[in-house]
Amino acid sequence: MVTSKIISNGILRALATILVIGAIIYFLYEIQTVIVYLCISLILCLIANPLVLFLKNKLKFSNSLAAATTIVIFIFSIVGFILLFVPLIISQANNLALLDTDHLQSQFIETERSIENYFNIQHVDLKKVLNDSKLTSAIDFNYFTSFINSIMNFMGSMGMGLVSVFFITFFFIKDQEIFKTGARRILPDTNEDKIINSITKINHLLTRYFIGLLLQLTVVFILYLIVLIIFGNKNAFVIAFLCAILNIIPYIGPIIGTVLAAILTMISLIGSDFQSEILPTTIYVVIGFLLVQAIDNNISQPIISSKSVNSHPLEIFLITLISGITFGIVGMIIAIPVYTMLKVILKEFFPDNKIVSVITEKI
């Protein structure tokens, strides 16, 4: 018989459960930065696994020495990446210093009139439109001071973040076996084998995925480099490298990379004739980048990604698209790793489910 006491106890237990869950969610929200550091460190650990195994098995390094060597390689890679942009920044600054604004303005006006005459467009006086809109009076110049301060704060946070990530990554690499042994002791005996198998498969598949991603970026970088060299860009290597890195962001990254390449190409050609050199060369570079993206989207990316995580290319496309719509750019970047983890876990715990058996057939 259900009594008021039983009902009140049930209500209290439900409220207690809600409070505990709410407290856990709030706690996770408060330490979200630490969680991000842990996730980044885990990804670096997965990427470093082949190198660590090589150092330990082939060169007979100890765990500590292999971990330290890997971290040093990561640090030098980041420093080298930053130093790559120094010549680019200096070169673009020199080009801007030589800019003849009066000549450029006259060329721009002449080009604008040619386009208007060709397409029979009514002339729009941009200067008059800006004056009438009183846009300059509405600008809050204090924003620029805040912007500089935010950049300084970002640089400080970035430095602290890098130190934290490398510190965590070192121990992830060094003490992998200790963590696995500890997990075996903590996990419930009934599901221990399933959880350990899931972790092992996830580790294997994500390692393959990140290696495949690096291979894909390398292919894109080489193709971008060829395009920029063909059209005589002086900073071809750096621009190609930067645009290839942006390809980590599915669909949006290549667009940003193409726009960036076009801008840097135009700046590098400052001083040349706009109509006969700057504009045609920029258009050719954009066309070349679009061709590279077509090759990457239809050939290299689907093949490399699908092979590395044992998923169909259409499956990868749909998951990335849904994640992008739901969670934005971050969702697009983490879509495939998270989806792969979920597939492995579902197969281990629900192997007899028909839907699970279909989507995890190749794992």
mmCIF file of N, CA and C in Angstrom, residues 221-276:
data_model
loop_
_atom_site.group_PDB
_atom_site.id
_atom_site.type_symbol
_atom_site.label_atom_id
_atom_site.label_comp_id
_atom_site.label_asym_id
_atom_site.label_seq_id
_atom_site.Cartn_x
_atom_site.Cartn_y
_atom_site.Cartn_z
ATOM 1 N N PHE A 221 48.540 20.521 -48.049
ATOM 2 C CA PHE A 221 49.656 21.470 -48.003
ATOM 3 C C PHE A 221 50.483 21.413 -49.284
ATOM 4 N N ILE A 222 50.804 20.210 -49.754
ATOM 5 C CA ILE A 222 51.615 20.059 -50.970
ATOM 6 C C ILE A 222 50.887 20.641 -52.180
ATOM 7 N N LEU A 223 49.587 20.377 -52.285
ATOM 8 C CA LEU A 223 48.818 20.904 -53.420
ATOM 9 C C LEU A 223 48.712 22.428 -53.360
ATOM 10 N N TYR A 224 48.455 22.974 -52.167
ATOM 11 C CA TYR A 224 48.432 24.434 -52.015
ATOM 12 C C TYR A 224 49.788 25.036 -52.403
ATOM 13 N N LEU A 225 50.846 24.397 -51.958
ATOM 14 C CA LEU A 225 52.199 24.898 -52.236
ATOM 15 C C LEU A 225 52.466 24.931 -53.737
ATOM 16 N N ILE A 226 52.032 23.888 -54.433
ATOM 17 C CA ILE A 226 52.227 23.841 -55.888
ATOM 18 C C ILE A 226 51.497 24.997 -56.563
ATOM 19 N N VAL A 227 50.248 25.249 -56.139
ATOM 20 C CA VAL A 227 49.458 26.342 -56.719
ATOM 21 C C VAL A 227 50.156 27.682 -56.507
ATOM 22 N N LEU A 228 50.606 27.950 -55.288
ATOM 23 C CA LEU A 228 51.224 29.236 -54.975
ATOM 24 C C LEU A 228 52.568 29.408 -55.676
ATOM 25 N N ILE A 229 53.329 28.322 -55.816
ATOM 26 C CA ILE A 229 54.620 28.409 -56.520
ATOM 27 C C ILE A 229 54.394 28.688 -58.001
ATOM 28 N N ILE A 230 53.388 28.056 -58.578
ATOM 29 C CA ILE A 230 53.092 28.268 -60.003
ATOM 30 C C ILE A 230 52.833 29.746 -60.293
ATOM 31 N N PHE A 231 52.135 30.414 -59.378
ATOM 32 C CA PHE A 231 51.797 31.820 -59.594
ATOM 33 C C PHE A 231 52.765 32.776 -58.908
ATOM 34 N N GLY A 232 53.918 32.267 -58.507
ATOM 35 C CA GLY A 232 55.028 33.112 -58.076
ATOM 36 C C GLY A 232 54.856 33.811 -56.748
ATOM 37 N N ASN A 233 54.114 33.215 -55.818
ATOM 38 C CA ASN A 233 53.966 33.825 -54.501
ATOM 39 C C ASN A 233 55.280 33.689 -53.720
ATOM 40 N N LYS A 234 55.745 34.804 -53.149
ATOM 41 C CA LYS A 234 57.047 34.806 -52.479
ATOM 42 C C LYS A 234 57.033 34.057 -51.153
ATOM 43 N N ASN A 235 55.871 33.973 -50.522
ATOM 44 C CA ASN A 235 55.755 33.280 -49.227
ATOM 45 C C ASN A 235 54.891 32.030 -49.361
ATOM 46 N N ALA A 236 55.123 31.293 -50.440
ATOM 47 C CA ALA A 236 54.273 30.149 -50.773
ATOM 48 C C ALA A 236 54.241 29.107 -49.655
ATOM 49 N N PHE A 237 55.392 28.796 -49.089
ATOM 50 C CA PHE A 237 55.476 27.736 -48.080
ATOM 51 C C PHE A 237 54.636 28.076 -46.847
ATOM 52 N N VAL A 238 54.813 29.289 -46.337
ATOM 53 C CA VAL A 238 54.119 29.682 -45.108
ATOM 54 C C VAL A 238 52.610 29.782 -45.336
ATOM 55 N N ILE A 239 52.206 30.388 -46.441
ATOM 56 C CA ILE A 239 50.779 30.544 -46.722
ATOM 57 C C ILE A 239 50.121 29.179 -46.924
ATOM 58 N N ALA A 240 50.796 28.299 -47.658
ATOM 59 C CA ALA A 240 50.254 26.950 -47.881
ATOM 60 C C ALA A 240 50.130 26.190 -46.564
ATOM 61 N N PHE A 241 51.117 26.340 -45.707
ATOM 62 C CA PHE A 241 51.090 25.655 -44.412
ATOM 63 C C PHE A 241 49.941 26.158 -43.550
ATOM 64 N N LEU A 242 49.766 27.469 -43.487
ATOM 65 C CA LEU A 242 48.698 28.059 -42.681
ATOM 66 C C LEU A 242 47.326 27.640 -43.202
ATOM 67 N N CYS A 243 47.135 27.696 -44.516
ATOM 68 C CA CYS A 243 45.842 27.318 -45.103
ATOM 69 C C CYS A 243 45.565 25.829 -44.920
ATOM 70 N N ALA A 244 46.615 25.007 -44.939
ATOM 71 C CA ALA A 244 46.426 23.569 -44.709
ATOM 72 C C ALA A 244 45.990 23.305 -43.273
ATOM 73 N N ILE A 245 46.573 24.041 -42.319
ATOM 74 C CA ILE A 245 46.177 23.893 -40.912
ATOM 75 C C ILE A 245 44.708 24.249 -40.728
ATOM 76 N N LEU A 246 44.242 25.275 -41.439
ATOM 77 C CA LEU A 246 42.842 25.687 -41.329
ATOM 78 C C LEU A 246 41.888 24.601 -41.818
ATOM 79 N N ASN A 247 42.394 23.657 -42.615
ATOM 80 C CA ASN A 247 41.567 22.555 -43.103
ATOM 81 C C ASN A 247 41.128 21.607 -41.992
ATOM 82 N N ILE A 248 41.679 21.779 -40.795
ATOM 83 C CA ILE A 248 41.216 20.980 -39.651
ATOM 84 C C ILE A 248 39.733 21.251 -39.400
ATOM 85 N N ILE A 249 39.309 22.489 -39.685
ATOM 86 C CA ILE A 249 37.894 22.845 -39.537
ATOM 87 C C ILE A 249 37.159 22.397 -40.804
ATOM 88 N N PRO A 250 36.325 21.390 -40.746
ATOM 89 C CA PRO A 250 35.666 20.901 -41.964
ATOM 90 C C PRO A 250 34.808 21.976 -42.611
ATOM 91 N N TYR A 251 34.868 22.039 -43.960
ATOM 92 C CA TYR A 251 34.014 22.892 -44.789
ATOM 93 C C TYR A 251 34.284 24.392 -44.612
ATOM 94 N N ILE A 252 34.304 24.906 -43.386
ATOM 95 C CA ILE A 252 34.516 26.336 -43.161
ATOM 96 C C ILE A 252 36.005 26.683 -43.267
ATOM 97 N N GLY A 253 36.873 25.815 -42.736
ATOM 98 C CA GLY A 253 38.313 26.059 -42.751
ATOM 99 C C GLY A 253 38.868 26.313 -44.145
ATOM 100 N N PRO A 254 38.533 25.470 -45.141
ATOM 101 C CA PRO A 254 39.036 25.729 -46.494
ATOM 102 C C PRO A 254 38.588 27.069 -47.063
ATOM 103 N N ILE A 255 37.361 27.497 -46.733
ATOM 104 C CA ILE A 255 36.875 28.805 -47.218
ATOM 105 C C ILE A 255 37.702 29.932 -46.607
ATOM 106 N N ILE A 256 37.948 29.844 -45.294
ATOM 107 C CA ILE A 256 38.780 30.852 -44.625
ATOM 108 C C ILE A 256 40.184 30.853 -45.228
ATOM 109 N N GLY A 257 40.721 29.660 -45.484
ATOM 110 C CA GLY A 257 42.056 29.547 -46.071
ATOM 111 C C GLY A 257 42.127 30.181 -47.444
ATOM 112 N N THR A 258 41.095 29.991 -48.254
ATOM 113 C CA THR A 258 41.079 30.574 -49.602
ATOM 114 C C THR A 258 41.028 32.097 -49.543
ATOM 115 N N VAL A 259 40.177 32.633 -48.674
ATOM 116 C CA VAL A 259 40.086 34.095 -48.518
ATOM 117 C C VAL A 259 41.422 34.652 -48.026
ATOM 118 N N LEU A 260 42.025 33.965 -47.053
ATOM 119 C CA LEU A 260 43.316 34.416 -46.520
ATOM 120 C C LEU A 260 44.389 34.391 -47.597
ATOM 121 N N ALA A 261 44.430 33.323 -48.390
ATOM 122 C CA ALA A 261 45.419 33.231 -49.475
ATOM 123 C C ALA A 261 45.223 34.347 -50.490
ATOM 124 N N ALA A 262 43.960 34.680 -50.789
ATOM 125 C CA ALA A 262 43.684 35.759 -51.738
ATOM 126 C C ALA A 262 44.177 37.105 -51.203
ATOM 127 N N ILE A 263 43.911 37.364 -49.925
ATOM 128 C CA ILE A 263 44.337 38.642 -49.320
ATOM 129 C C ILE A 263 45.857 38.748 -49.301
ATOM 130 N N LEU A 264 46.525 37.677 -48.853
ATOM 131 C CA LEU A 264 47.989 37.707 -48.770
ATOM 132 C C LEU A 264 48.622 37.802 -50.154
ATOM 133 N N THR A 265 47.995 37.191 -51.146
ATOM 134 C CA THR A 265 48.503 37.293 -52.517
ATOM 135 C C THR A 265 48.409 38.728 -53.022
ATOM 136 N N MET A 266 47.285 39.376 -52.742
ATOM 137 C CA MET A 266 47.115 40.767 -53.162
ATOM 138 C C MET A 266 48.116 41.682 -52.472
ATOM 139 N N ILE A 267 48.334 41.452 -51.171
ATOM 140 C CA ILE A 267 49.294 42.294 -50.440
ATOM 141 C C ILE A 267 50.708 42.085 -50.969
ATOM 142 N N SER A 268 51.052 40.821 -51.288
ATOM 143 C CA SER A 268 52.412 40.540 -51.776
ATOM 144 C C SER A 268 52.681 41.166 -53.142
ATOM 145 N N LEU A 269 51.612 41.503 -53.881
ATOM 146 C CA LEU A 269 51.773 42.084 -55.213
ATOM 147 C C LEU A 269 51.574 43.600 -55.228
ATOM 148 N N ILE A 270 51.482 44.194 -54.032
ATOM 149 C CA ILE A 270 51.304 45.648 -53.962
ATOM 150 C C ILE A 270 52.459 46.351 -54.684
ATOM 151 N N GLY A 271 52.113 47.340 -55.483
ATOM 152 C CA GLY A 271 53.108 48.040 -56.297
ATOM 153 C C GLY A 271 52.990 47.669 -57.756
ATOM 154 N N SER A 272 52.356 46.507 -58.044
ATOM 155 C CA SER A 272 52.119 46.085 -59.418
ATOM 156 C C SER A 272 50.808 46.685 -59.908
ATOM 157 N N ASP A 273 50.568 46.561 -61.209
ATOM 158 C CA ASP A 273 49.319 47.068 -61.775
ATOM 159 C C ASP A 273 48.152 46.199 -61.306
ATOM 160 N N PHE A 274 47.085 46.842 -60.834
ATOM 161 C CA PHE A 274 45.964 46.106 -60.239
ATOM 162 C C PHE A 274 45.238 45.254 -61.272
ATOM 163 N N GLN A 275 44.919 45.855 -62.433
ATOM 164 C CA GLN A 275 44.109 45.158 -63.433
ATOM 165 C C GLN A 275 44.867 44.066 -64.162
ATOM 166 N N SER A 276 46.137 44.308 -64.456
ATOM 167 C CA SER A 276 46.883 43.347 -65.273
ATOM 168 C C SER A 276 47.646 42.303 -64.458
#
